Amino acid sequence: MKKTFLLSLLIFALTSCDVLNQIGGAIQLSQCEYKYNSITDMQLAGINLGDGSSISLSNFASLSSILTGGSLQTIPFSMTLNMDVTNPNQAAAFLNALEYAIEINEMEFTTGKMDVPIRVESGQTTVLPLSIGVDLKNLMNRYSRDRVAKEMSGFLGLSSDETKVTVKLWPKLLVGNTPIRVPAPIPVVFTFGGDK
């Protein structure tokens, strides 16, 4: 009985230390500096746009037509959003996974999760890649075709409208084998597209 109690106490202490360690890493992560790095692997309805910096005239016409919705049943859009995470703290910042939500000009764009551990050593910068996929047709049904076309046109640089992108990151901690999302997100805001 006494051995069982001591063993249970030891397991609890180790688990508690691990949870406290993860909380410390997540706190350090919330104090990191986040900046837009780049967008890569951008695709709209099967058209490869790369990083979106050089859209050809023929792509411009195709993209404009796609964004009007037309008779397409789906309008798949995907990209990888890369953000620089700089750790100014004395200790490493880390987490096991995270959830995210992205808004474009106050329009809820997409949500997702990343189940790959992240670690940023003290004084270092790491790139955080978020793989994003969304069906623009669903957004058009939720908001309106005109609004989604306008926001995406600015985002893609097809119009001179500047786009405000808000990324909310919720780190997840492992308590035992259960991932628990922290209640308050880490906000990251930057502008994209338009004339600069």
GROMACS .gro file of C-alpha atoms in nm:
model
  196
    1MET     CA    1   0.000   0.000   0.000
    2LYS     CA    2   0.278   0.237   0.099
    3LYS     CA    3   0.475   0.155  -0.218
    4THR     CA    4   0.167   0.214  -0.433
    5PHE     CA    5   0.109   0.551  -0.270
    6LEU     CA    6   0.473   0.656  -0.320
    7LEU     CA    7   0.465   0.539  -0.682
    8SER     CA    8   0.140   0.732  -0.743
    9LEU     CA    9   0.291   1.041  -0.578
   10LEU     CA   10   0.605   1.012  -0.796
   11ILE     CA   11   0.398   0.977  -1.117
   12PHE     CA   12   0.184   1.276  -1.015
   13ALA     CA   13   0.496   1.484  -0.939
   14LEU     CA   14   0.656   1.394  -1.274
   15THR     CA   15   0.333   1.469  -1.461
   16SER     CA   16   0.295   1.798  -1.273
   17CYS     CA   17   0.655   1.894  -1.355
   18ASP     CA   18   0.594   1.811  -1.721
   19VAL     CA   19   0.274   2.020  -1.728
   20LEU     CA   20   0.449   2.310  -1.553
   21ASN     CA   21   0.736   2.282  -1.800
   22GLN     CA   22   0.490   2.294  -2.093
   23ILE     CA   23   0.309   2.592  -1.941
   24GLY     CA   24   0.644   2.770  -1.906
   25GLY     CA   25   0.724   2.695  -2.272
   26ALA     CA   26   0.382   2.820  -2.382
   27ILE     CA   27   0.422   3.139  -2.175
   28GLN     CA   28   0.758   3.198  -2.343
   29LEU     CA   29   0.589   3.140  -2.681
   30SER     CA   30   0.320   3.398  -2.601
   31GLN     CA   31   0.599   3.651  -2.535
   32CYS     CA   32   0.770   3.586  -2.869
   33GLU     CA   33   0.756   3.833  -3.157
   34TYR     CA   34   0.557   3.722  -3.462
   35LYS     CA   35   0.602   3.870  -3.809
   36TYR     CA   36   0.485   3.783  -4.157
   37ASN     CA   37   0.760   3.605  -4.353
   38SER     CA   38   0.607   3.482  -4.679
   39ILE     CA   39   0.334   3.289  -4.854
   40THR     CA   40   0.427   2.985  -5.060
   41ASP     CA   41   0.255   2.708  -5.253
   42MET     CA   42  -0.051   2.923  -5.329
   43GLN     CA   43  -0.314   2.761  -5.552
   44LEU     CA   44  -0.658   2.876  -5.657
   45ALA     CA   45  -0.888   2.628  -5.834
   46GLY     CA   46  -0.591   2.431  -5.966
   47ILE     CA   47  -0.390   2.737  -6.082
   48ASN     CA   48  -0.044   2.739  -5.923
   49LEU     CA   49   0.034   3.094  -5.808
   50GLY     CA   50   0.358   3.012  -5.623
   51ASP     CA   51   0.417   3.299  -5.380
   52GLY     CA   52   0.161   3.519  -5.559
   53SER     CA   53   0.416   3.787  -5.646
   54SER     CA   54   0.404   3.750  -6.023
   55ILE     CA   55   0.054   3.682  -6.151
   56SER     CA   56   0.054   3.675  -6.531
   57LEU     CA   57  -0.202   3.858  -6.744
   58SER     CA   58  -0.361   3.527  -6.849
   59ASN     CA   59  -0.380   3.419  -6.483
   60PHE     CA   60  -0.529   3.757  -6.393
   61ALA     CA   61  -0.824   3.699  -6.627
   62SER     CA   62  -0.871   3.339  -6.511
   63LEU     CA   63  -0.854   3.435  -6.143
   64SER     CA   64  -1.101   3.720  -6.187
   65SER     CA   65  -1.342   3.481  -6.358
   66ILE     CA   66  -1.298   3.218  -6.086
   67LEU     CA   67  -1.360   3.471  -5.807
   68THR     CA   68  -1.697   3.566  -5.953
   69GLY     CA   69  -1.807   3.214  -5.853
   70GLY     CA   70  -1.965   3.127  -6.186
   71SER     CA   71  -2.101   2.776  -6.212
   72LEU     CA   72  -1.818   2.615  -6.016
   73GLN     CA   73  -1.935   2.381  -5.740
   74THR     CA   74  -1.615   2.435  -5.539
   75ILE     CA   75  -1.336   2.692  -5.549
   76PRO     CA   76  -1.043   2.538  -5.361
   77PHE     CA   77  -0.778   2.777  -5.232
   78SER     CA   78  -0.464   2.665  -5.052
   79MET     CA   79  -0.135   2.813  -4.940
   80THR     CA   80   0.132   2.795  -4.675
   81LEU     CA   81   0.153   3.103  -4.453
   82ASN     CA   82   0.504   3.133  -4.309
   83MET     CA   83   0.556   3.348  -4.000
   84ASP     CA   84   0.882   3.434  -3.822
   85VAL     CA   85   0.872   3.359  -3.450
   86THR     CA   86   1.154   3.534  -3.260
   87ASN     CA   87   1.219   3.443  -2.898
   88PRO     CA   88   1.363   3.738  -2.699
   89ASN     CA   89   1.333   3.547  -2.369
   90GLN     CA   90   1.606   3.379  -2.166
   91ALA     CA   91   1.437   3.038  -2.189
   92ALA     CA   92   1.323   2.828  -2.483
   93ALA     CA   93   0.967   2.868  -2.609
   94PHE     CA   94   0.785   2.554  -2.717
   95LEU     CA   95   0.457   2.373  -2.753
   96ASN     CA   96   0.327   2.039  -2.874
   97ALA     CA   97   0.060   2.164  -3.113
   98LEU     CA   98  -0.161   2.462  -3.186
   99GLU     CA   99  -0.493   2.565  -3.335
  100TYR     CA  100  -0.533   2.875  -3.548
  101ALA     CA  101  -0.798   3.100  -3.698
  102ILE     CA  102  -0.742   3.343  -3.984
  103GLU     CA  103  -0.948   3.648  -4.070
  104ILE     CA  104  -0.917   3.863  -4.382
  105ASN     CA  105  -1.052   4.216  -4.329
  106GLU     CA  106  -1.268   4.093  -4.038
  107MET     CA  107  -1.407   3.805  -4.249
  108GLU     CA  108  -1.360   3.464  -4.086
  109PHE     CA  109  -1.147   3.293  -4.349
  110THR     CA  110  -1.044   2.957  -4.208
  111THR     CA  111  -0.946   2.760  -3.900
  112GLY     CA  112  -0.702   2.475  -3.863
  113LYS     CA  113  -0.450   2.299  -3.647
  114MET     CA  114  -0.084   2.210  -3.651
  115ASP     CA  115   0.015   1.893  -3.467
  116VAL     CA  116   0.391   1.933  -3.512
  117PRO     CA  117   0.591   2.039  -3.204
  118ILE     CA  118   0.749   2.385  -3.218
  119ARG     CA  119   1.059   2.496  -3.028
  120VAL     CA  120   1.230   2.836  -3.050
  121GLU     CA  121   1.553   2.865  -2.856
  122SER     CA  122   1.640   3.181  -2.664
  123GLY     CA  123   1.744   3.461  -2.900
  124GLN     CA  124   1.659   3.257  -3.210
  125THR     CA  125   1.403   3.291  -3.491
  126THR     CA  126   1.208   2.996  -3.631
  127VAL     CA  127   0.968   2.987  -3.925
  128LEU     CA  128   0.618   2.871  -3.831
  129PRO     CA  129   0.447   2.727  -4.144
  130LEU     CA  130   0.067   2.712  -4.140
  131SER     CA  131  -0.089   2.500  -4.416
  132ILE     CA  132  -0.419   2.657  -4.514
  133GLY     CA  133  -0.696   2.516  -4.727
  134VAL     CA  134  -1.043   2.659  -4.778
  135ASP     CA  135  -1.330   2.630  -5.025
  136LEU     CA  136  -1.408   2.986  -5.132
  137LYS     CA  137  -1.750   2.873  -5.252
  138ASN     CA  138  -1.844   2.794  -4.890
  139LEU     CA  139  -1.729   3.142  -4.789
  140MET     CA  140  -1.940   3.291  -5.070
  141ASN     CA  141  -2.243   3.102  -4.939
  142ARG     CA  142  -2.172   3.227  -4.586
  143TYR     CA  143  -2.094   3.591  -4.666
  144SER     CA  144  -2.154   3.690  -5.029
  145ARG     CA  145  -1.986   3.631  -5.362
  146ASP     CA  146  -1.910   4.003  -5.394
  147ARG     CA  147  -1.746   4.030  -5.052
  148VAL     CA  148  -1.531   3.718  -5.093
  149ALA     CA  149  -1.429   3.824  -5.447
  150LYS     CA  150  -1.335   4.171  -5.319
  151GLU     CA  151  -1.130   4.043  -5.023
  152MET     CA  152  -0.952   3.777  -5.229
  153SER     CA  153  -0.881   4.023  -5.512
  154GLY     CA  154  -0.705   4.250  -5.264
  155PHE     CA  155  -0.527   3.958  -5.099
  156LEU     CA  156  -0.400   3.827  -5.433
  157GLY     CA  157  -0.299   4.174  -5.554
  158LEU     CA  158  -0.560   4.177  -5.832
  159SER     CA  159  -0.692   4.506  -5.695
  160SER     CA  160  -0.529   4.798  -5.518
  161ASP     CA  161  -0.712   4.721  -5.191
  162GLU     CA  162  -0.482   4.651  -4.897
  163THR     CA  163  -0.580   4.346  -4.697
  164LYS     CA  164  -0.553   4.315  -4.318
  165VAL     CA  165  -0.480   3.958  -4.215
  166THR     CA  166  -0.537   3.857  -3.853
  167VAL     CA  167  -0.399   3.524  -3.733
  168LYS     CA  168  -0.499   3.392  -3.391
  169LEU     CA  169  -0.283   3.114  -3.246
  170TRP     CA  170  -0.394   2.892  -2.957
  171PRO     CA  171  -0.107   2.678  -2.821
  172LYS     CA  172  -0.200   2.333  -2.692
  173LEU     CA  173  -0.047   2.165  -2.389
  174LEU     CA  174  -0.038   1.793  -2.326
  175VAL     CA  175  -0.187   1.693  -1.992
  176GLY     CA  176  -0.116   1.321  -1.982
  177ASN     CA  177  -0.203   1.224  -2.340
  178THR     CA  178  -0.479   1.485  -2.379
  179PRO     CA  179  -0.405   1.809  -2.567
  180ILE     CA  180  -0.562   2.111  -2.395
  181ARG     CA  181  -0.598   2.444  -2.579
  182VAL     CA  182  -0.499   2.758  -2.387
  183PRO     CA  183  -0.797   2.994  -2.349
  184ALA     CA  184  -0.648   3.317  -2.488
  185PRO     CA  185  -0.503   3.331  -2.841
  186ILE     CA  186  -0.178   3.492  -2.949
  187PRO     CA  187  -0.280   3.757  -3.206
  188VAL     CA  188  -0.068   3.833  -3.516
  189VAL     CA  189  -0.177   4.109  -3.754
  190PHE     CA  190  -0.019   4.214  -4.085
  191THR     CA  191  -0.123   4.364  -4.416
  192PHE     CA  192  -0.095   4.194  -4.751
  193GLY     CA  193  -0.172   4.284  -5.112
  194GLY     CA  194  -0.263   4.623  -5.253
  195ASP     CA  195  -0.025   4.896  -5.367
  196LYS     CA  196   0.284   4.930  -5.151
   0.00000   0.00000   0.00000
